[in-house]
Amino acid sequence: MTEIAARSIDVARARSHHIDDTRGDYVYGWRLFATIFALFLVSALSQVDRILPFIMAEKIKADLSLSDAQVGLITGIAFAVCYSLLSLPLARAADRGSPRFVLVLCILGWSAMTALGGIAASFLFLAFTRFGVAFGEAGAMPAGHAIIARKIRPDRRGLAIGLFGMGIPLGTMVGFAAGGAISDAMGWRTVLFGAGAIGLLIGLLTLLLVGPTPPQQRTAATTGSFFRASLQLLSSQAFRWLFIGAVIASFAAGPFYAFAAPFLIRTHGFTASEAGLAFGLLQGVMGVVGTVLGGRLFDSAVRSRTGYVLGLPGVLFLVAGMAAVAALFTPVGWMSVLLMVPTMLSFSFMLPYGFGAAHLVSGKGREAMATSLIMIGSGLLGPAIGPLIVGMISDAATAADIPNGLSIGLLTVPAACLLTGMALLIANRRIALWLRSN
């Protein structure tokens, strides 16, 4: 009962500050800009370091005499499992202590491991460095969200989360473009050395720009183990349906990003450069638009005080599901690309909504834990299993002489989008009821 009462008080306080909160703990003016700018750099850096092995995979494979299975282990399920599960203890540390300290240590740690990857002479050593990168990056988003929760007013947090998340699509674009170009010109080891050095500088810059975070009062929300805290959050129907939506969405996002370019190449005769330019450019644009627009609209939903904060992303996923079906079977290549836009937009649009809603339900002192659980839901099963399911369906359809077998496999994407939309609409209602009852 004590924990329920404490959580109710936290939620009541958060709701009372949705419109006007002038406590001195929050930052304004140039400090607000500096905090968000630093977090954006961290987000972009983490994405760059994460995807560099993808663009350099062939060069690394040839240099170290790796098999495709070893490359897949380094870049795929092993990284995803390490990244997702280690976020829980790091998130708990951020909630209970200084999220700035946790974030800076994570940046310095994964940047050092990225640089160490440049001296790898064997699969085992390279795998060790990638596990180190995954360990460090696992704490970046939870700690960043904890900083946002403590230093930025509640009615501005959606946009702050969106700008923080904007580093993901932009980091992806920079990583692929710069990583590929520098690797061709100077070698893959130079790329890793350079990325590690830049990371160390960004870590020090973050330490200066973010500044000390307000101390977190010891409450029922910040005591106990991270495992117990996770179970408490998942016991809430409102949070559980949001978590379910994140899991299902990952089964749309994982296969979509893995097979969209091969689909355009096989089905519509695009060259690799044409598919990369069309898909990559649109994805970058939709990533920026979705995170910023989603953040602004989420803040508006919070200020409305209705509690209905997930309606728009729920509807967008339903639209994306129908558009994705059309994209897979239209005979015109450019039309197929355009019909993929709602799906691209839905993923980025959901980012500030999903994390912002998770913070509302979790209450003060558990924002990083809430972020970590949503990360696990969206980053563990879908990216690891989703592409495999699509590949197996595609292979079976092709073996059965069904034309365009990959499009049959990719039908899992619109199916997952439609199910995500329904899950989010259920979560939308559950969250509104939960907030009213608390």
Short mmCIF file of C-alpha atoms in Angstrom, two decimals:
data_model
loop_
_atom_site.label_atom_id
_atom_site.label_comp_id
_atom_site.label_asym_id
_atom_site.label_seq_id
_atom_site.Cartn_x
_atom_site.Cartn_y
_atom_site.Cartn_z
CA MET A 1 0.00 0.00 0.00
CA THR A 2 2.89 2.35 0.75
CA GLU A 3 4.33 1.87 -2.72
CA ILE A 4 0.92 2.43 -4.35
CA ALA A 5 0.42 5.60 -2.31
CA ALA A 6 3.90 6.87 -3.20
CA ARG A 7 3.33 6.21 -6.86
CA SER A 8 -0.05 7.94 -6.75
CA ILE A 9 1.52 11.02 -5.16
CA ASP A 10 4.25 11.06 -7.82
CA VAL A 11 1.70 10.85 -10.63
CA ALA A 12 -0.47 13.54 -9.06
CA ARG A 13 2.53 15.84 -8.80
CA ALA A 14 3.55 15.13 -12.40
CA ARG A 15 0.04 15.86 -13.63
CA SER A 16 -0.15 19.07 -11.63
CA HIS A 17 3.02 20.28 -13.34
CA HIS A 18 1.94 19.50 -16.91
CA ILE A 19 1.16 23.10 -17.72
CA ASP A 20 3.10 25.28 -15.33
CA ASP A 21 6.07 24.12 -13.33
CA THR A 22 8.59 26.73 -12.27
CA ARG A 23 10.70 24.71 -9.87
CA GLY A 24 14.36 25.61 -9.90
CA ASP A 25 15.38 22.04 -10.76
CA TYR A 26 14.43 22.54 -14.42
CA VAL A 27 16.70 24.21 -16.97
CA TYR A 28 15.76 27.06 -19.28
CA GLY A 29 17.29 29.18 -22.01
CA TRP A 30 20.77 28.27 -23.17
CA ARG A 31 21.06 25.52 -20.56
CA LEU A 32 17.98 23.84 -21.99
CA PHE A 33 19.44 24.11 -25.50
CA ALA A 34 22.84 22.83 -24.34
CA THR A 35 21.29 19.83 -22.57
CA ILE A 36 19.20 18.78 -25.57
CA PHE A 37 22.10 19.40 -27.98
CA ALA A 38 24.42 17.21 -25.90
CA LEU A 39 21.84 14.43 -25.73
CA PHE A 40 21.29 14.64 -29.49
CA LEU A 41 25.04 14.21 -30.09
CA VAL A 42 25.08 11.21 -27.78
CA SER A 43 22.15 9.60 -29.60
CA ALA A 44 23.73 10.18 -33.02
CA LEU A 45 27.11 8.88 -31.84
CA SER A 46 25.63 5.70 -30.40
CA GLN A 47 23.83 4.99 -33.66
CA VAL A 48 26.96 5.62 -35.73
CA ASP A 49 29.06 3.26 -33.59
CA ARG A 50 26.32 0.65 -33.67
CA ILE A 51 25.93 0.45 -37.45
CA LEU A 52 29.55 0.89 -38.57
CA PRO A 53 30.13 -2.90 -38.73
CA PHE A 54 27.20 -3.19 -41.13
CA ILE A 55 28.68 -0.89 -43.77
CA MET A 56 32.19 -2.31 -43.24
CA ALA A 57 31.19 -5.96 -42.88
CA GLU A 58 32.74 -7.16 -46.14
CA LYS A 59 36.08 -5.49 -45.44
CA ILE A 60 36.20 -6.79 -41.86
CA LYS A 61 35.22 -10.27 -43.02
CA ALA A 62 37.99 -10.39 -45.63
CA ASP A 63 40.66 -8.94 -43.32
CA LEU A 64 39.96 -11.25 -40.39
CA SER A 65 38.87 -14.29 -42.47
CA LEU A 66 35.45 -14.43 -40.82
CA SER A 67 32.47 -16.50 -41.86
CA ASP A 68 29.04 -15.01 -42.51
CA ALA A 69 27.84 -16.66 -39.29
CA GLN A 70 30.54 -14.88 -37.30
CA VAL A 71 29.67 -11.55 -38.90
CA GLY A 72 26.03 -12.19 -38.09
CA LEU A 73 26.87 -13.02 -34.48
CA ILE A 74 28.80 -9.78 -34.01
CA THR A 75 26.20 -7.54 -35.64
CA GLY A 76 22.99 -9.41 -34.85
CA ILE A 77 21.48 -11.35 -32.00
CA ALA A 78 24.49 -11.27 -29.65
CA PHE A 79 24.64 -7.47 -29.77
CA ALA A 80 20.84 -7.18 -29.45
CA VAL A 81 20.66 -9.47 -26.40
CA CYS A 82 23.57 -7.75 -24.66
CA TYR A 83 22.29 -4.27 -25.49
CA SER A 84 18.72 -4.96 -24.36
CA LEU A 85 19.27 -6.88 -21.14
CA LEU A 86 22.15 -4.83 -19.76
CA SER A 87 20.03 -1.70 -20.01
CA LEU A 88 18.05 -2.77 -16.92
CA PRO A 89 20.81 -2.50 -14.28
CA LEU A 90 22.19 0.65 -15.92
CA ALA A 91 18.73 2.19 -15.97
CA ARG A 92 18.28 1.41 -12.28
CA ALA A 93 21.63 3.06 -11.54
CA ALA A 94 20.52 6.17 -13.46
CA ASP A 95 17.21 6.35 -11.56
CA ARG A 96 18.81 5.92 -8.16
CA GLY A 97 21.94 8.04 -8.63
CA SER A 98 23.29 10.55 -11.13
CA PRO A 99 22.09 9.88 -14.69
CA ARG A 100 24.71 12.32 -16.00
CA PHE A 101 27.47 10.27 -14.38
CA VAL A 102 26.03 7.02 -15.77
CA LEU A 103 25.67 8.54 -19.24
CA VAL A 104 29.22 9.92 -19.39
CA LEU A 105 30.71 6.65 -18.17
CA CYS A 106 28.71 4.76 -20.81
CA ILE A 107 29.91 7.10 -23.58
CA LEU A 108 33.54 6.83 -22.55
CA GLY A 109 33.23 3.06 -22.19
CA TRP A 110 31.67 2.27 -25.55
CA SER A 111 33.92 4.78 -27.35
CA ALA A 112 37.03 3.14 -25.90
CA MET A 113 35.73 -0.28 -26.99
CA THR A 114 34.97 1.06 -30.47
CA ALA A 115 38.55 2.28 -30.79
CA LEU A 116 39.90 -1.03 -29.48
CA GLY A 117 38.01 -2.76 -32.27
CA GLY A 118 40.44 -1.09 -34.66
CA ILE A 119 43.30 -3.28 -33.40
CA ALA A 120 41.33 -6.54 -33.56
CA ALA A 121 43.24 -9.41 -35.15
CA SER A 122 40.74 -12.19 -34.42
CA PHE A 123 37.04 -12.89 -34.20
CA LEU A 124 37.13 -13.30 -30.41
CA PHE A 125 38.80 -9.96 -29.79
CA LEU A 126 36.45 -8.13 -32.18
CA ALA A 127 33.45 -9.84 -30.56
CA PHE A 128 34.76 -8.74 -27.14
CA THR A 129 34.93 -5.11 -28.27
CA ARG A 130 31.43 -5.23 -29.76
CA PHE A 131 30.07 -6.62 -26.50
CA GLY A 132 31.77 -3.69 -24.81
CA VAL A 133 30.08 -1.28 -27.21
CA ALA A 134 26.72 -2.93 -26.52
CA PHE A 135 27.30 -2.69 -22.76
CA GLY A 136 28.04 1.03 -22.92
CA GLU A 137 25.25 1.89 -25.34
CA ALA A 138 22.74 -0.04 -23.24
CA GLY A 139 22.76 2.75 -20.66
CA ALA A 140 22.69 5.72 -23.02
CA MET A 141 18.98 6.01 -23.72
CA PRO A 142 17.73 5.23 -20.19
CA ALA A 143 20.20 7.69 -18.64
CA GLY A 144 19.36 10.31 -21.28
CA HIS A 145 15.66 9.98 -20.55
CA ALA A 146 16.31 10.21 -16.80
CA ILE A 147 18.16 13.49 -17.44
CA ILE A 148 15.22 14.77 -19.48
CA ALA A 149 12.78 13.78 -16.71
CA ARG A 150 14.78 15.62 -14.03
CA LYS A 151 15.89 18.73 -15.93
CA ILE A 152 13.09 19.52 -18.43
CA ARG A 153 9.53 20.60 -17.64
CA PRO A 154 6.86 17.90 -18.17
CA ASP A 155 5.07 19.86 -20.90
CA ARG A 156 8.30 20.04 -22.95
CA ARG A 157 9.55 16.50 -22.49
CA GLY A 158 7.88 15.01 -25.56
CA LEU A 159 9.78 17.35 -27.86
CA ALA A 160 12.98 16.79 -25.87
CA ILE A 161 12.61 13.02 -26.26
CA GLY A 162 11.91 13.53 -29.97
CA LEU A 163 15.03 15.65 -30.47
CA PHE A 164 17.06 13.12 -28.48
CA GLY A 165 15.69 10.35 -30.71
CA MET A 166 16.35 12.37 -33.86
CA GLY A 167 19.98 11.33 -33.50
CA ILE A 168 18.99 7.78 -34.51
CA PRO A 169 18.01 8.44 -38.16
CA LEU A 170 20.66 11.13 -38.61
CA GLY A 171 23.30 8.93 -36.99
CA THR A 172 22.31 6.11 -39.33
CA MET A 173 22.74 8.36 -42.37
CA VAL A 174 26.11 9.66 -41.18
CA GLY A 175 27.32 6.20 -40.21
CA PHE A 176 26.53 4.65 -43.56
CA ALA A 177 27.76 7.59 -45.64
CA ALA A 178 30.88 8.60 -43.72
CA GLY A 179 31.72 5.09 -42.55
CA GLY A 180 31.60 3.70 -46.07
CA ALA A 181 33.55 6.57 -47.63
CA ILE A 182 36.31 6.66 -45.00
CA SER A 183 36.55 2.88 -44.99
CA ASP A 184 37.09 2.85 -48.76
CA ALA A 185 39.70 5.59 -48.54
CA MET A 186 41.58 4.74 -45.34
CA GLY A 187 40.45 1.31 -44.15
CA TRP A 188 37.96 0.02 -41.60
CA ARG A 189 40.41 0.21 -38.69
CA THR A 190 40.84 3.96 -39.20
CA VAL A 191 37.07 4.38 -39.07
CA LEU A 192 36.86 2.67 -35.67
CA PHE A 193 39.83 4.64 -34.29
CA GLY A 194 38.25 7.90 -35.44
CA ALA A 195 34.78 7.05 -34.12
CA GLY A 196 36.26 6.14 -30.74
CA ALA A 197 38.21 9.40 -30.52
CA ILE A 198 35.14 11.47 -31.43
CA GLY A 199 33.18 9.58 -28.78
CA LEU A 200 35.66 10.48 -26.06
CA LEU A 201 35.33 14.16 -27.00
CA ILE A 202 31.53 13.97 -26.97
CA GLY A 203 31.66 12.30 -23.55
CA LEU A 204 33.66 15.18 -22.12
CA LEU A 205 31.40 17.70 -23.87
CA THR A 206 28.35 16.02 -22.35
CA LEU A 207 29.89 16.26 -18.89
CA LEU A 208 30.27 20.03 -19.34
CA LEU A 209 27.02 20.87 -21.13
CA VAL A 210 24.55 18.77 -19.18
CA GLY A 211 25.68 19.85 -15.73
CA PRO A 212 24.77 18.22 -12.42
CA THR A 213 21.34 16.61 -12.26
CA PRO A 214 19.04 17.35 -9.30
CA PRO A 215 19.31 14.65 -6.62
CA GLN A 216 16.53 12.07 -6.64
CA GLN A 217 14.65 11.70 -3.37
CA ARG A 218 14.61 8.16 -1.97
CA THR A 219 11.09 6.84 -2.47
CA ALA A 220 9.42 3.47 -2.96
CA ALA A 221 10.01 3.96 -6.69
CA THR A 222 13.79 4.13 -6.35
CA THR A 223 14.36 1.35 -3.83
CA GLY A 224 14.60 -2.38 -4.44
CA SER A 225 16.20 -4.36 -7.24
CA PHE A 226 15.85 -3.57 -10.93
CA PHE A 227 14.12 -6.95 -11.40
CA ARG A 228 11.46 -6.10 -8.81
CA ALA A 229 11.00 -2.63 -10.28
CA SER A 230 10.51 -4.16 -13.75
CA LEU A 231 7.83 -6.54 -12.48
CA GLN A 232 6.03 -3.68 -10.74
CA LEU A 233 5.88 -1.69 -13.96
CA LEU A 234 4.72 -4.68 -16.01
CA SER A 235 1.99 -5.38 -13.45
CA SER A 236 0.24 -2.22 -14.65
CA GLN A 237 -2.17 -2.95 -17.51
CA ALA A 238 -1.49 0.48 -18.97
CA PHE A 239 2.26 -0.12 -19.13
CA ARG A 240 1.85 -3.75 -20.16
CA TRP A 241 -0.18 -2.87 -23.26
CA LEU A 242 2.38 -0.23 -24.20
CA PHE A 243 5.10 -2.87 -23.83
CA ILE A 244 3.11 -5.30 -25.99
CA GLY A 245 2.80 -2.61 -28.66
CA ALA A 246 6.58 -2.07 -28.59
CA VAL A 247 7.21 -5.81 -29.00
CA ILE A 248 4.83 -6.16 -31.95
CA ALA A 249 6.19 -2.98 -33.59
CA SER A 250 9.66 -4.50 -33.53
CA PHE A 251 8.40 -7.38 -35.68
CA ALA A 252 7.43 -4.77 -38.25
CA ALA A 253 10.56 -2.61 -38.01
CA GLY A 254 13.17 -5.39 -37.99
CA PRO A 255 12.13 -7.10 -41.25
CA PHE A 256 11.21 -3.79 -42.88
CA TYR A 257 14.70 -2.36 -42.54
CA ALA A 258 16.39 -5.68 -43.30
CA PHE A 259 14.52 -6.45 -46.53
CA ALA A 260 13.14 -3.19 -47.97
CA ALA A 261 16.21 -2.56 -50.16
CA PRO A 262 16.49 -6.20 -51.38
CA PHE A 263 12.75 -6.07 -52.19
CA LEU A 264 13.19 -2.97 -54.36
CA ILE A 265 16.19 -4.55 -56.11
CA ARG A 266 14.59 -7.92 -56.80
CA THR A 267 11.04 -6.83 -57.54
CA HIS A 268 11.44 -3.46 -59.26
CA GLY A 269 14.95 -3.72 -60.72
CA PHE A 270 16.52 -0.96 -58.64
CA THR A 271 20.29 -0.92 -58.45
CA ALA A 272 21.84 -1.07 -54.99
CA SER A 273 22.74 2.62 -55.14
CA GLU A 274 19.23 3.58 -56.31
CA ALA A 275 17.59 1.55 -53.55
CA GLY A 276 19.99 2.92 -50.96
CA LEU A 277 19.47 6.51 -52.04
CA ALA A 278 15.68 6.31 -52.29
CA PHE A 279 15.13 4.34 -49.11
CA GLY A 280 17.94 5.92 -47.09
CA LEU A 281 17.03 9.51 -47.95
CA LEU A 282 13.34 9.04 -47.24
CA GLN A 283 14.09 7.20 -44.03
CA GLY A 284 16.32 10.04 -42.85
CA VAL A 285 13.70 12.68 -43.67
CA MET A 286 10.86 10.71 -42.11
CA GLY A 287 13.00 10.04 -39.05
CA VAL A 288 13.52 13.75 -38.44
CA VAL A 289 9.91 14.69 -39.22
CA GLY A 290 8.48 11.86 -37.13
CA THR A 291 10.54 12.44 -33.99
CA VAL A 292 10.06 16.23 -33.95
CA LEU A 293 6.38 16.20 -34.93
CA GLY A 294 5.65 13.30 -32.62
CA GLY A 295 7.31 15.10 -29.73
CA ARG A 296 5.34 18.28 -30.29
CA LEU A 297 2.02 16.46 -30.61
CA PHE A 298 2.71 14.31 -27.57
CA ASP A 299 3.30 17.45 -25.51
CA SER A 300 -0.02 18.80 -26.78
CA ALA A 301 -1.75 15.57 -25.75
CA VAL A 302 -0.24 15.83 -22.25
CA ARG A 303 -1.33 19.46 -21.91
CA SER A 304 -4.89 18.47 -22.87
CA ARG A 305 -5.10 16.56 -19.54
CA THR A 306 -7.43 13.95 -21.10
CA GLY A 307 -4.96 11.11 -20.59
CA TYR A 308 -5.45 9.94 -24.19
CA VAL A 309 -1.85 10.13 -25.36
CA LEU A 310 -1.44 7.25 -27.86
CA GLY A 311 -4.35 7.73 -30.25
CA LEU A 312 -2.43 9.33 -33.11
CA PRO A 313 0.40 6.77 -33.31
CA GLY A 314 -2.17 3.98 -33.04
CA VAL A 315 -4.11 5.30 -36.03
CA LEU A 316 -0.89 5.95 -37.98
CA PHE A 317 0.18 2.32 -37.57
CA LEU A 318 -3.19 1.18 -38.94
CA VAL A 319 -2.70 3.43 -41.97
CA ALA A 320 0.88 2.21 -42.35
CA GLY A 321 -0.27 -1.42 -42.36
CA MET A 322 -2.69 -0.82 -45.23
CA ALA A 323 -0.15 1.24 -47.19
CA ALA A 324 2.52 -1.44 -46.72
CA VAL A 325 0.30 -4.09 -48.30
CA ALA A 326 -0.14 -1.86 -51.34
CA ALA A 327 3.62 -1.17 -51.45
CA LEU A 328 4.39 -4.87 -51.72
CA PHE A 329 2.14 -5.51 -54.71
CA THR A 330 2.08 -2.33 -56.78
CA PRO A 331 3.81 -2.87 -60.15
CA VAL A 332 5.40 0.60 -60.18
CA GLY A 333 8.73 0.98 -58.38
CA TRP A 334 8.48 4.65 -57.38
CA MET A 335 4.93 4.11 -56.14
CA SER A 336 6.14 1.24 -53.97
CA VAL A 337 8.73 3.52 -52.37
CA LEU A 338 6.15 6.24 -51.69
CA LEU A 339 3.76 3.73 -50.15
CA MET A 340 6.51 2.78 -47.69
CA VAL A 341 6.60 6.33 -46.31
CA PRO A 342 3.74 5.87 -43.75
CA THR A 343 5.59 2.86 -42.33
CA MET A 344 8.85 4.81 -42.05
CA LEU A 345 6.99 7.70 -40.42
CA SER A 346 5.11 5.50 -37.95
CA PHE A 347 8.31 4.09 -36.44
CA SER A 348 9.89 7.49 -35.76
CA PHE A 349 6.58 9.13 -34.80
CA MET A 350 6.07 6.45 -32.17
CA LEU A 351 9.42 7.10 -30.47
CA PRO A 352 8.54 10.19 -28.34
CA TYR A 353 5.01 8.90 -27.80
CA GLY A 354 6.12 5.48 -26.58
CA PHE A 355 8.80 6.68 -24.19
CA GLY A 356 6.80 9.70 -23.04
CA ALA A 357 3.75 7.55 -22.24
CA ALA A 358 5.98 5.05 -20.43
CA HIS A 359 7.33 7.85 -18.23
CA LEU A 360 3.81 9.04 -17.42
CA VAL A 361 2.74 5.60 -16.24
CA SER A 362 5.96 4.80 -14.40
CA GLY A 363 5.94 7.97 -12.31
CA LYS A 364 8.90 9.90 -10.92
CA GLY A 365 12.02 7.95 -10.12
CA ARG A 366 11.40 5.14 -12.60
CA GLU A 367 11.70 6.88 -15.96
CA ALA A 368 14.97 5.18 -16.87
CA MET A 369 13.57 1.77 -15.93
CA ALA A 370 10.51 2.43 -18.08
CA THR A 371 12.75 3.38 -20.98
CA SER A 372 14.83 0.24 -20.50
CA LEU A 373 11.78 -2.03 -20.59
CA ILE A 374 10.48 -0.40 -23.77
CA MET A 375 13.96 -0.81 -25.27
CA ILE A 376 13.88 -4.51 -24.43
CA GLY A 377 10.43 -4.87 -25.94
CA SER A 378 11.39 -3.12 -29.15
CA GLY A 379 15.00 -4.27 -29.47
CA LEU A 380 15.21 -7.92 -28.45
CA LEU A 381 12.81 -10.31 -30.20
CA GLY A 382 11.75 -8.40 -33.32
CA PRO A 383 15.20 -7.49 -34.69
CA ALA A 384 16.56 -10.96 -33.85
CA ILE A 385 13.68 -13.18 -35.02
CA GLY A 386 11.62 -11.01 -37.39
CA PRO A 387 14.04 -11.04 -40.35
CA LEU A 388 14.53 -14.79 -39.92
CA ILE A 389 10.77 -15.40 -40.15
CA VAL A 390 10.51 -13.27 -43.29
CA GLY A 391 13.47 -15.05 -44.85
CA MET A 392 11.99 -18.49 -44.13
CA ILE A 393 8.60 -17.55 -45.59
CA SER A 394 10.30 -16.02 -48.65
CA ASP A 395 12.41 -19.14 -49.21
CA ALA A 396 9.35 -21.40 -48.87
CA ALA A 397 7.31 -19.27 -51.27
CA THR A 398 10.14 -19.23 -53.82
CA ALA A 399 10.60 -23.00 -53.51
CA ALA A 400 6.87 -23.39 -54.20
CA ASP A 401 7.29 -21.39 -57.44
CA ILE A 402 5.27 -18.47 -56.09
CA PRO A 403 6.43 -15.31 -57.92
CA ASN A 404 7.85 -12.48 -55.83
CA GLY A 405 8.37 -14.72 -52.80
CA LEU A 406 9.98 -11.93 -50.79
CA SER A 407 6.80 -9.88 -50.95
CA ILE A 408 4.92 -12.82 -49.44
CA GLY A 409 7.41 -12.97 -46.57
CA LEU A 410 7.24 -9.23 -46.07
CA LEU A 411 3.48 -9.44 -45.46
CA THR A 412 4.50 -9.92 -41.84
CA VAL A 413 5.34 -6.19 -41.79
CA PRO A 414 1.81 -4.85 -42.49
CA ALA A 415 0.34 -7.56 -40.25
CA ALA A 416 2.58 -6.42 -37.39
CA CYS A 417 1.75 -2.76 -38.12
CA LEU A 418 -1.98 -3.44 -37.86
CA LEU A 419 -1.55 -5.39 -34.62
CA THR A 420 0.66 -2.60 -33.24
CA GLY A 421 -2.01 -0.03 -34.02
CA MET A 422 -4.62 -2.05 -32.16
CA ALA A 423 -2.32 -2.60 -29.17
CA LEU A 424 -1.57 1.13 -28.97
CA LEU A 425 -5.25 2.06 -29.10
CA ILE A 426 -5.92 -0.35 -26.23
CA ALA A 427 -2.95 1.14 -24.35
CA ASN A 428 -4.32 4.61 -25.10
CA ARG A 429 -7.53 3.81 -23.25
CA ARG A 430 -5.79 1.96 -20.42
CA ILE A 431 -3.40 4.86 -19.78
CA ALA A 432 -6.27 7.37 -19.70
CA LEU A 433 -8.18 5.23 -17.19
CA TRP A 434 -5.07 4.69 -15.10
CA LEU A 435 -4.26 8.40 -14.90
CA ARG A 436 -7.82 9.27 -13.92
CA SER A 437 -7.86 6.63 -11.18
CA ASN A 438 -4.57 7.86 -9.76
#
